[in-house]
């Protein structure tokens, strides 16, 4: 019989990035017994990688800014596919969430009058990103981590969750996992659970994401019967490093462009002027002089095309390289050296300076960076009720990247960090309300627990099977080549059959070594999540026969207005099959629709 | 392509030994790339921590040829390849497995730090601070918690018994950050002197040398902290000032007992 330790809480949060920490803080402040379970050490979650800032319409730099403009930018940037209520809550509540971080010790960069400074970013009409140089994610996670420690929240570090458990009435009541350093099996029971596990980028070969981003939360929710939406909407960040190969995919912050950096092709041409889409034409400069004036005067000039939303810029770079106008390593040039002083660059972009200097031997104050698109963020995710962050399964909540809806088909830079804070808090509130009013038992089935444990341990007992790293590599090749930035029907179908073939290989995975801190075994237990999630992304991509935001179909190059009103809902049906169902988007109230209609200024 | 032997420590708390892995190195690779390749091809159970692979999370600290480094930021072409590249876990912390150590000492010391205690915000509910006033603290908040400063610090590297009463460089910069924070109101100086072992540091600057964020730990945190602690305890002018202002300096216990009570925190609306 499998042995395990069982611990009970009111609210258990899975994931310790910004959303997970903020959710747990909320539950703990309510006086509940809250715990955080996370795959890495506390403070190492992927949130630390966020560079540019957190978008919040505080109006500190441009007093014209307010939540209505932020709402409009978010919905338009998301190509009209976003959930209006989430976008409204996000735009309205972000400023309070940023100010709250200051009361917990955060030190943001300041304006001359001592308020929080805000920087320009793509798709945001005004300078709106609260930031600390280009290490805003670190500031955010450290502040929340220190707050969580001050509140004495229980944290189970380096603990991977394998499956969620339901009680006989179908409410999520437990989670089974293991402690990576010892391999000890753990069962957490609680009245409610919050998933805050982040993204899925590990399944692509070139990605900004860490090893943790294996889509665990998406898969846990799916397996528990929850709905996902729009998983085909995946963001490729336009600017990742391309050389040396070992750092290919590493993030180069949009802050470089926000602070004046421009994109050129191998012929020296500032090519983004050739790629301004109709929908953004009224607010985008069509000549270099106007674009350059904009940095000083946002009111009388239109924004540079380098600051179009990320999907537009990523596709444009891709097209330039395909047309033979790329650099020697398959990227284009991002140049801030010729545009800003060395002192300015080192003050505003210290970690970029550092990163290129140490990893590529490039001094970004003297020469251009070579950059190209890299898998960065999933807009789709767990379907949630906007106000409470409740999933479609009772007792289960979700916030942050793992939740879908806010960003529609494309996320604006800076909207992720504020998303974490706004919906992390709301998930904490929703989960706390649920826990306080829940009367049913959190009984979990020990037979099921034992089955999950046996299945997880099986690769350790098997001999002569496949190396889990080989499966991971093959999956990454498939997703990179067939479900990448530009997609086509036949390749997507091929991807689906390749993923199915990979699933067949999973039961034959074997790992040597023991159960304590064994990365090979840890990867073997991540593979089922990765494969489930990749299936959903691919199936959604097959169904969405149009190009919208982060989802671009070569065979359907235009947006289809009818599909712009459709969420693709993805779930496992009663017979255990993955299915995709189109459902109409929630109807936006007229007063919010009116905000979208307003002119460019 | 260069041929190189990676000599990596394998074992657990019971003991272990170095194991050699001959490998090929490509242009631009860092130590972590090579360790990952060994994991994928030769030793899937080789334990190491990593997350961001960009010098931002501080997970992959190890001792490379005897000195603490982030594996993700150490380029192979900066290391001599005639001799094996020796990779060992951080010595100051107990070994869990291979290159992974138990760094919970640092988390415990963070837990013992009396938390941030802000003053009241302005009339509009927000704070005003000048850039020049936040910059001192920002230097320390660059810390990525790689714990290499803790690893190299001889006070705990060679004296396990000191861990009970020595916070270490990582935490000293956190104390200094709060000490210089424009909004913080707690006074942790007696605590630093009596319970956090600030006096044990004899400013050899080893911590500053290994900091991947180039934080001037000794010059900008530890030395000013030592001065402030001395002022707090012995400076007659400061003593007189306190008498006149009728302000009492917090004792170590008072500072330590400041905790955030979740129930009394104003619910943020």
XYZ file of N, CA and C in Angstrom, chain A residues 13 21 79 93 160 236 270 275 306 536 546 594:
36
model
N -3.580 26.836 -2.355
C -3.240 27.499 -3.608
C -2.105 26.720 -4.253
N 0.529 33.753 -4.940
C 0.869 34.450 -3.701
C -0.233 35.421 -3.307
N -8.075 41.620 -29.779
C -8.795 41.353 -31.019
C -10.248 40.961 -30.746
N -9.391 47.896 -11.257
C -8.773 47.552 -9.973
C -7.246 47.565 -9.965
N 5.155 18.923 -6.293
C 4.418 18.838 -7.557
C 3.064 18.178 -7.322
N 3.338 34.569 -29.201
C 4.769 34.525 -29.482
C 5.287 35.943 -29.285
N 13.396 50.472 -41.536
C 12.526 50.404 -40.355
C 11.183 49.842 -40.839
N 3.704 47.386 -42.043
C 2.817 46.346 -41.498
C 1.746 46.912 -40.571
N 6.425 50.193 -34.029
C 7.115 49.166 -33.227
C 6.308 48.852 -31.968
N -5.049 20.089 -26.520
C -6.093 21.108 -26.504
C -5.715 22.317 -27.362
N -9.564 30.861 -38.794
C -9.360 32.292 -39.055
C -8.005 32.661 -38.462
N -19.519 51.389 -26.242
C -19.318 52.776 -26.671
C -17.868 53.206 -26.453
